[in-house]
């Protein structure tokens, strides 16, 4: 089979994919799936399943492969044969369970192919809800990480404290994505409304955690953002953050004592 490398017929300007690469790649994927005896059918999903008007070079190619048997081995074989046929692999990720195996491939020219291999007759949740995190779980994880980040910083373990503090804005961005999905009624949308684009800027309004005082400042800032979010969208999930703020104040006092110059006799 003739490879479609990043510098071959699917490449556009600057070695990036060109418009229409999805249509070119689909017959290759169908041929590879046909070589698997367990495969019953291959379907195109996502934006590539329509009339093509919504496709651009950044649209991924979503393919659902239905098989008879265990999906994991088939997904792994496809994960090897697709780059061999379409071009070098740059990155990949995997997910799934005993009924469904997902492999997300990024080729060297930035074409993205998402392969879902599913057992025939698998009972699955609706795609708009499957695997979606909930605000209660996000808020609980946020508070746990916030307390742990502050506790590590109290011990002068700034490496772990900063690592955990950097998790907090990620929790908040996930919460914003959940709310955006709820407003849109789906997890599958190509563009988000601009009202949600203020979130990265808001979370960036505090200095990155680099020392004890900047770690506690980061924790404090993001805790306030979470409270504001819950007050508007889920007031029943709001809790009194006084324990966290007392801990942060104690860490600040300890950090200030450590950083203060020693008094001369």
mmCIF file of C-alpha atoms in Angstrom:
data_model
loop_
_atom_site.group_PDB
_atom_site.id
_atom_site.type_symbol
_atom_site.label_atom_id
_atom_site.label_comp_id
_atom_site.label_asym_id
_atom_site.label_seq_id
_atom_site.Cartn_x
_atom_site.Cartn_y
_atom_site.Cartn_z
ATOM 1 C CA UNK A 1 0.000 0.000 0.000
ATOM 2 C CA UNK A 2 1.391 3.420 -0.960
ATOM 3 C CA UNK A 3 2.082 5.511 2.162
ATOM 4 C CA UNK A 4 0.511 8.978 2.319
ATOM 5 C CA UNK A 5 3.341 10.686 4.181
ATOM 6 C CA UNK A 6 3.392 14.250 5.455
ATOM 7 C CA UNK A 7 5.387 15.252 2.367
ATOM 8 C CA UNK A 8 3.184 13.257 0.030
ATOM 9 C CA UNK A 9 -0.221 13.875 -1.534
ATOM 10 C CA UNK A 10 -1.960 14.697 1.770
ATOM 11 C CA UNK A 11 0.477 17.440 2.732
ATOM 12 C CA UNK A 12 -0.430 21.095 2.410
ATOM 13 C CA UNK A 13 1.551 24.269 2.944
ATOM 14 C CA UNK A 14 4.341 23.930 5.495
ATOM 15 C CA UNK A 15 3.914 20.171 5.753
ATOM 16 C CA UNK A 16 0.495 20.538 7.394
ATOM 17 C CA UNK A 17 -2.504 18.510 6.227
ATOM 18 C CA UNK A 18 -4.463 19.863 3.298
ATOM 19 C CA UNK A 19 -8.210 20.265 2.944
ATOM 20 C CA UNK A 20 -9.807 16.952 2.054
ATOM 21 C CA UNK A 21 -7.241 14.692 3.671
ATOM 22 C CA UNK A 22 -10.020 12.880 5.547
ATOM 23 C CA UNK A 23 -11.607 11.733 2.282
ATOM 24 C CA UNK A 24 -8.235 10.486 1.056
ATOM 25 C CA UNK A 25 -7.475 8.589 4.265
ATOM 26 C CA UNK A 26 -10.850 6.872 4.618
ATOM 27 C CA UNK A 27 -10.347 4.211 1.887
ATOM 28 C CA UNK A 28 -7.024 3.298 3.483
ATOM 29 C CA UNK A 29 -8.724 2.782 6.839
ATOM 30 C CA UNK A 30 -11.474 0.706 5.227
ATOM 31 C CA UNK A 31 -8.866 -1.536 3.600
ATOM 32 C CA UNK A 32 -7.004 -2.004 6.880
ATOM 33 C CA UNK A 33 -10.232 -2.857 8.710
ATOM 34 C CA UNK A 34 -11.168 -5.340 5.986
ATOM 35 C CA UNK A 35 -7.976 -7.263 6.765
ATOM 36 C CA UNK A 36 -9.276 -7.918 10.298
ATOM 37 C CA UNK A 37 -11.498 -11.052 10.297
ATOM 38 C CA UNK A 38 -13.440 -9.921 13.373
ATOM 39 C CA UNK A 39 -14.540 -6.598 11.855
ATOM 40 C CA UNK A 40 -18.235 -6.441 10.961
ATOM 41 C CA UNK A 41 -18.465 -2.834 9.758
ATOM 42 C CA UNK A 42 -16.687 0.504 9.721
ATOM 43 C CA UNK A 43 -18.600 3.777 10.076
ATOM 44 C CA UNK A 44 -17.509 7.393 9.939
ATOM 45 C CA UNK A 45 -18.547 9.535 12.903
ATOM 46 C CA UNK A 46 -18.124 13.164 13.906
ATOM 47 C CA UNK A 47 -17.829 16.031 11.463
ATOM 48 C CA UNK A 48 -16.523 13.778 8.671
ATOM 49 C CA UNK A 49 -19.797 11.843 8.641
ATOM 50 C CA UNK A 50 -21.762 14.751 7.154
ATOM 51 C CA UNK A 51 -21.659 16.387 3.768
ATOM 52 C CA UNK A 52 -18.117 17.644 4.327
ATOM 53 C CA UNK A 53 -18.948 21.336 4.472
ATOM 54 C CA UNK A 54 -17.901 21.519 8.140
ATOM 55 C CA UNK A 55 -14.516 19.900 7.524
ATOM 56 C CA UNK A 56 -11.289 21.838 7.640
ATOM 57 C CA UNK A 57 -7.676 20.716 7.899
ATOM 58 C CA UNK A 58 -7.947 20.562 11.698
ATOM 59 C CA UNK A 59 -10.988 18.276 11.718
ATOM 60 C CA UNK A 60 -10.088 14.818 12.932
ATOM 61 C CA UNK A 61 -11.302 11.665 11.241
ATOM 62 C CA UNK A 62 -13.546 9.753 13.636
ATOM 63 C CA UNK A 63 -14.018 6.083 12.761
ATOM 64 C CA UNK A 64 -16.158 3.527 14.583
ATOM 65 C CA UNK A 65 -15.258 -0.114 13.962
ATOM 66 C CA UNK A 66 -17.718 -2.766 15.128
ATOM 67 C CA UNK A 67 -16.278 -6.218 15.743
ATOM 68 C CA UNK A 68 -17.161 -9.642 17.024
ATOM 69 C CA UNK A 69 -14.993 -10.299 20.074
ATOM 70 C CA UNK A 70 -12.513 -8.451 22.254
ATOM 71 C CA UNK A 71 -11.954 -4.891 20.972
ATOM 72 C CA UNK A 72 -8.544 -4.304 22.551
ATOM 73 C CA UNK A 73 -6.376 -6.530 20.303
ATOM 74 C CA UNK A 74 -8.027 -5.201 17.141
ATOM 75 C CA UNK A 75 -7.532 -1.611 18.298
ATOM 76 C CA UNK A 76 -3.856 -2.282 18.992
ATOM 77 C CA UNK A 77 -3.275 -3.859 15.590
ATOM 78 C CA UNK A 78 -4.966 -0.926 13.869
ATOM 79 C CA UNK A 79 -2.873 1.456 15.967
ATOM 80 C CA UNK A 80 0.211 -0.134 14.386
ATOM 81 C CA UNK A 81 -1.016 -0.569 10.820
ATOM 82 C CA UNK A 82 -2.579 2.889 10.364
ATOM 83 C CA UNK A 83 0.713 4.819 10.776
ATOM 84 C CA UNK A 84 2.472 2.232 8.624
ATOM 85 C CA UNK A 85 -0.008 2.968 5.830
ATOM 86 C CA UNK A 86 -0.663 6.676 6.271
ATOM 87 C CA UNK A 87 2.560 8.109 7.611
ATOM 88 C CA UNK A 88 4.783 8.387 10.679
ATOM 89 C CA UNK A 89 3.181 8.543 14.119
ATOM 90 C CA UNK A 90 3.843 11.567 16.309
ATOM 91 C CA UNK A 91 1.604 10.924 19.354
ATOM 92 C CA UNK A 92 -1.145 8.614 20.553
ATOM 93 C CA UNK A 93 -3.428 7.945 23.485
ATOM 94 C CA UNK A 94 -5.601 5.024 24.515
ATOM 95 C CA UNK A 95 -8.762 4.501 26.521
ATOM 96 C CA UNK A 96 -11.561 1.996 26.892
ATOM 97 C CA UNK A 97 -13.011 -0.967 28.726
ATOM 98 C CA UNK A 98 -14.005 -4.561 27.925
ATOM 99 C CA UNK A 99 -16.625 -3.428 25.401
ATOM 100 C CA UNK A 100 -14.877 -0.532 23.685
ATOM 101 C CA UNK A 101 -11.267 0.411 22.945
ATOM 102 C CA UNK A 102 -10.272 3.842 21.706
ATOM 103 C CA UNK A 103 -6.995 4.813 20.047
ATOM 104 C CA UNK A 104 -6.303 8.436 19.144
ATOM 105 C CA UNK A 105 -3.492 8.890 16.646
ATOM 106 C CA UNK A 106 -1.648 12.056 15.646
ATOM 107 C CA UNK A 107 0.454 11.591 12.539
ATOM 108 C CA UNK A 108 3.639 13.535 11.892
ATOM 109 C CA UNK A 109 1.856 15.981 9.572
ATOM 110 C CA UNK A 110 -0.781 16.565 12.288
ATOM 111 C CA UNK A 111 -3.589 14.561 10.753
ATOM 112 C CA UNK A 112 -5.630 13.224 13.671
ATOM 113 C CA UNK A 113 -7.443 9.894 13.450
ATOM 114 C CA UNK A 114 -9.655 8.650 16.270
ATOM 115 C CA UNK A 115 -10.369 4.934 16.127
ATOM 116 C CA UNK A 116 -13.091 3.432 18.303
ATOM 117 C CA UNK A 117 -13.325 -0.360 18.216
ATOM 118 C CA UNK A 118 -16.564 -1.581 19.760
ATOM 119 C CA UNK A 119 -17.940 -5.048 20.488
ATOM 120 C CA UNK A 120 -21.170 -5.728 18.603
ATOM 121 C CA UNK A 121 -24.187 -5.380 20.898
ATOM 122 C CA UNK A 122 -22.276 -3.408 23.521
ATOM 123 C CA UNK A 123 -24.558 -1.502 25.892
ATOM 124 C CA UNK A 124 -23.284 2.065 26.064
ATOM 125 C CA UNK A 125 -24.377 5.319 27.594
ATOM 126 C CA UNK A 126 -25.596 8.111 25.322
ATOM 127 C CA UNK A 127 -22.594 9.897 23.758
ATOM 128 C CA UNK A 128 -23.605 13.271 25.211
ATOM 129 C CA UNK A 129 -23.259 11.968 28.759
ATOM 130 C CA UNK A 130 -20.835 9.044 28.642
ATOM 131 C CA UNK A 131 -17.899 9.679 30.925
ATOM 132 C CA UNK A 132 -18.776 13.305 31.575
ATOM 133 C CA UNK A 133 -17.465 14.511 34.938
ATOM 134 C CA UNK A 134 -19.916 16.256 37.244
ATOM 135 C CA UNK A 135 -19.485 19.498 39.150
ATOM 136 C CA UNK A 136 -19.776 17.781 42.529
ATOM 137 C CA UNK A 137 -16.866 15.491 41.724
ATOM 138 C CA UNK A 138 -14.791 18.334 40.300
ATOM 139 C CA UNK A 139 -15.381 20.518 43.360
ATOM 140 C CA UNK A 140 -14.490 17.640 45.698
ATOM 141 C CA UNK A 141 -11.272 16.901 43.798
ATOM 142 C CA UNK A 142 -10.393 20.603 43.758
ATOM 143 C CA UNK A 143 -10.740 20.983 47.539
ATOM 144 C CA UNK A 144 -8.759 17.828 48.222
ATOM 145 C CA UNK A 145 -5.899 18.948 45.971
ATOM 146 C CA UNK A 146 -6.016 22.471 47.440
ATOM 147 C CA UNK A 147 -5.614 21.209 50.999
ATOM 148 C CA UNK A 148 -2.882 18.777 49.985
ATOM 149 C CA UNK A 149 -1.014 21.496 48.059
ATOM 150 C CA UNK A 150 -1.129 23.776 51.100
ATOM 151 C CA UNK A 151 -0.041 20.970 53.447
ATOM 152 C CA UNK A 152 2.925 20.074 51.245
ATOM 153 C CA UNK A 153 3.904 23.734 51.095
ATOM 154 C CA UNK A 154 3.698 23.954 54.894
ATOM 155 C CA UNK A 155 6.357 21.225 54.970
ATOM 156 C CA UNK A 156 8.484 23.244 52.517
ATOM 157 C CA UNK A 157 7.887 20.603 49.862
ATOM 158 C CA UNK A 158 7.537 23.216 47.145
ATOM 159 C CA UNK A 159 7.940 20.717 44.321
ATOM 160 C CA UNK A 160 4.777 18.789 45.198
ATOM 161 C CA UNK A 161 3.010 21.896 46.473
ATOM 162 C CA UNK A 162 3.488 23.689 43.148
ATOM 163 C CA UNK A 163 2.532 20.573 41.183
ATOM 164 C CA UNK A 164 -0.758 20.258 43.058
ATOM 165 C CA UNK A 165 -1.435 23.992 42.879
ATOM 166 C CA UNK A 166 -1.149 23.776 39.095
ATOM 167 C CA UNK A 167 -3.881 21.122 39.132
ATOM 168 C CA UNK A 168 -6.411 23.609 40.491
ATOM 169 C CA UNK A 169 -6.896 25.732 37.342
ATOM 170 C CA UNK A 170 -7.212 22.517 35.373
ATOM 171 C CA UNK A 171 -10.109 21.440 37.621
ATOM 172 C CA UNK A 172 -11.757 24.799 36.986
ATOM 173 C CA UNK A 173 -11.321 24.578 33.229
ATOM 174 C CA UNK A 174 -12.899 21.125 33.271
ATOM 175 C CA UNK A 175 -15.824 22.587 35.233
ATOM 176 C CA UNK A 176 -16.199 25.331 32.618
ATOM 177 C CA UNK A 177 -16.149 22.724 29.847
ATOM 178 C CA UNK A 178 -18.871 20.729 31.608
ATOM 179 C CA UNK A 179 -21.025 23.835 31.915
ATOM 180 C CA UNK A 180 -20.416 24.748 28.278
ATOM 181 C CA UNK A 181 -21.408 21.232 27.209
ATOM 182 C CA UNK A 182 -24.572 21.412 29.299
ATOM 183 C CA UNK A 183 -25.490 24.733 27.692
ATOM 184 C CA UNK A 184 -24.884 23.305 24.208
ATOM 185 C CA UNK A 185 -26.613 20.008 25.007
ATOM 186 C CA UNK A 186 -23.745 17.930 23.672
ATOM 187 C CA UNK A 187 -20.089 17.065 24.217
ATOM 188 C CA UNK A 188 -19.535 17.034 20.469
ATOM 189 C CA UNK A 189 -19.306 20.574 19.189
ATOM 190 C CA UNK A 190 -16.664 22.122 17.007
ATOM 191 C CA UNK A 191 -16.603 25.606 18.470
ATOM 192 C CA UNK A 192 -17.473 26.960 21.904
ATOM 193 C CA UNK A 193 -19.351 30.186 22.504
ATOM 194 C CA UNK A 194 -17.006 33.080 23.215
ATOM 195 C CA UNK A 195 -18.440 33.675 26.688
ATOM 196 C CA UNK A 196 -16.352 30.728 27.921
ATOM 197 C CA UNK A 197 -13.112 32.056 26.442
ATOM 198 C CA UNK A 198 -12.651 34.412 29.403
ATOM 199 C CA UNK A 199 -11.850 31.467 31.661
ATOM 200 C CA UNK A 200 -8.185 31.020 30.740
ATOM 201 C CA UNK A 201 -7.616 34.752 31.210
ATOM 202 C CA UNK A 202 -9.307 34.747 34.602
ATOM 203 C CA UNK A 203 -7.288 31.784 35.790
ATOM 204 C CA UNK A 204 -4.111 33.476 34.588
ATOM 205 C CA UNK A 205 -4.708 36.531 36.776
ATOM 206 C CA UNK A 206 -2.421 35.130 39.466
ATOM 207 C CA UNK A 207 1.316 34.482 39.309
ATOM 208 C CA UNK A 208 2.422 30.883 38.667
ATOM 209 C CA UNK A 209 3.344 28.972 41.839
ATOM 210 C CA UNK A 210 7.095 29.298 42.260
ATOM 211 C CA UNK A 211 7.637 29.738 46.010
ATOM 212 C CA UNK A 212 5.621 29.216 49.177
ATOM 213 C CA UNK A 213 3.791 32.556 49.084
ATOM 214 C CA UNK A 214 2.973 32.333 45.383
ATOM 215 C CA UNK A 215 1.684 28.770 45.893
ATOM 216 C CA UNK A 216 -0.728 29.891 48.606
ATOM 217 C CA UNK A 217 -1.753 32.923 46.546
ATOM 218 C CA UNK A 218 -2.525 30.641 43.616
ATOM 219 C CA UNK A 219 -4.557 28.284 45.796
ATOM 220 C CA UNK A 220 -6.475 31.189 47.325
ATOM 221 C CA UNK A 221 -7.231 32.782 43.955
ATOM 222 C CA UNK A 222 -8.538 29.592 42.380
ATOM 223 C CA UNK A 223 -10.589 28.735 45.458
ATOM 224 C CA UNK A 224 -12.373 32.082 45.059
ATOM 225 C CA UNK A 225 -13.001 31.352 41.376
ATOM 226 C CA UNK A 226 -14.540 27.984 42.291
ATOM 227 C CA UNK A 227 -16.810 29.616 44.860
ATOM 228 C CA UNK A 228 -17.953 32.181 42.296
ATOM 229 C CA UNK A 229 -18.667 29.451 39.760
ATOM 230 C CA UNK A 230 -20.671 27.379 42.229
ATOM 231 C CA UNK A 231 -22.617 30.403 43.470
ATOM 232 C CA UNK A 232 -23.959 30.927 39.954
ATOM 233 C CA UNK A 233 -24.283 27.406 38.591
ATOM 234 C CA UNK A 234 -24.565 25.033 41.582
ATOM 235 C CA UNK A 235 -25.171 26.887 44.874
ATOM 236 C CA UNK A 236 -26.054 23.637 46.644
ATOM 237 C CA UNK A 237 -22.428 22.492 46.154
ATOM 238 C CA UNK A 238 -20.877 25.543 47.809
ATOM 239 C CA UNK A 239 -19.233 24.966 51.180
ATOM 240 C CA UNK A 240 -17.524 27.183 53.728
ATOM 241 C CA UNK A 241 -13.858 27.362 52.716
ATOM 242 C CA UNK A 242 -12.781 28.667 56.132
ATOM 243 C CA UNK A 243 -10.699 25.531 56.905
ATOM 244 C CA UNK A 244 -8.717 25.994 53.694
ATOM 245 C CA UNK A 245 -8.183 29.720 54.279
ATOM 246 C CA UNK A 246 -7.042 29.122 57.867
ATOM 247 C CA UNK A 247 -4.518 26.607 56.576
ATOM 248 C CA UNK A 248 -3.305 29.024 53.902
ATOM 249 C CA UNK A 249 -2.907 31.805 56.473
ATOM 250 C CA UNK A 250 -0.824 29.505 58.672
ATOM 251 C CA UNK A 251 1.361 28.539 55.706
ATOM 252 C CA UNK A 252 1.839 32.222 54.847
ATOM 253 C CA UNK A 253 2.943 33.031 58.400
ATOM 254 C CA UNK A 254 5.407 30.156 58.375
ATOM 255 C CA UNK A 255 6.784 31.162 54.970
ATOM 256 C CA UNK A 256 7.216 34.769 56.051
ATOM 257 C CA UNK A 257 9.149 33.668 59.136
ATOM 258 C CA UNK A 258 11.437 31.507 57.008
ATOM 259 C CA UNK A 259 12.071 34.319 54.535
ATOM 260 C CA UNK A 260 12.602 37.075 57.131
ATOM 261 C CA UNK A 261 16.277 38.036 57.694
ATOM 262 C CA UNK A 262 17.711 36.972 61.019
ATOM 263 C CA UNK A 263 17.793 39.761 63.605
ATOM 264 C CA UNK A 264 21.286 40.827 64.589
ATOM 265 C CA UNK A 265 22.140 40.947 68.321
#
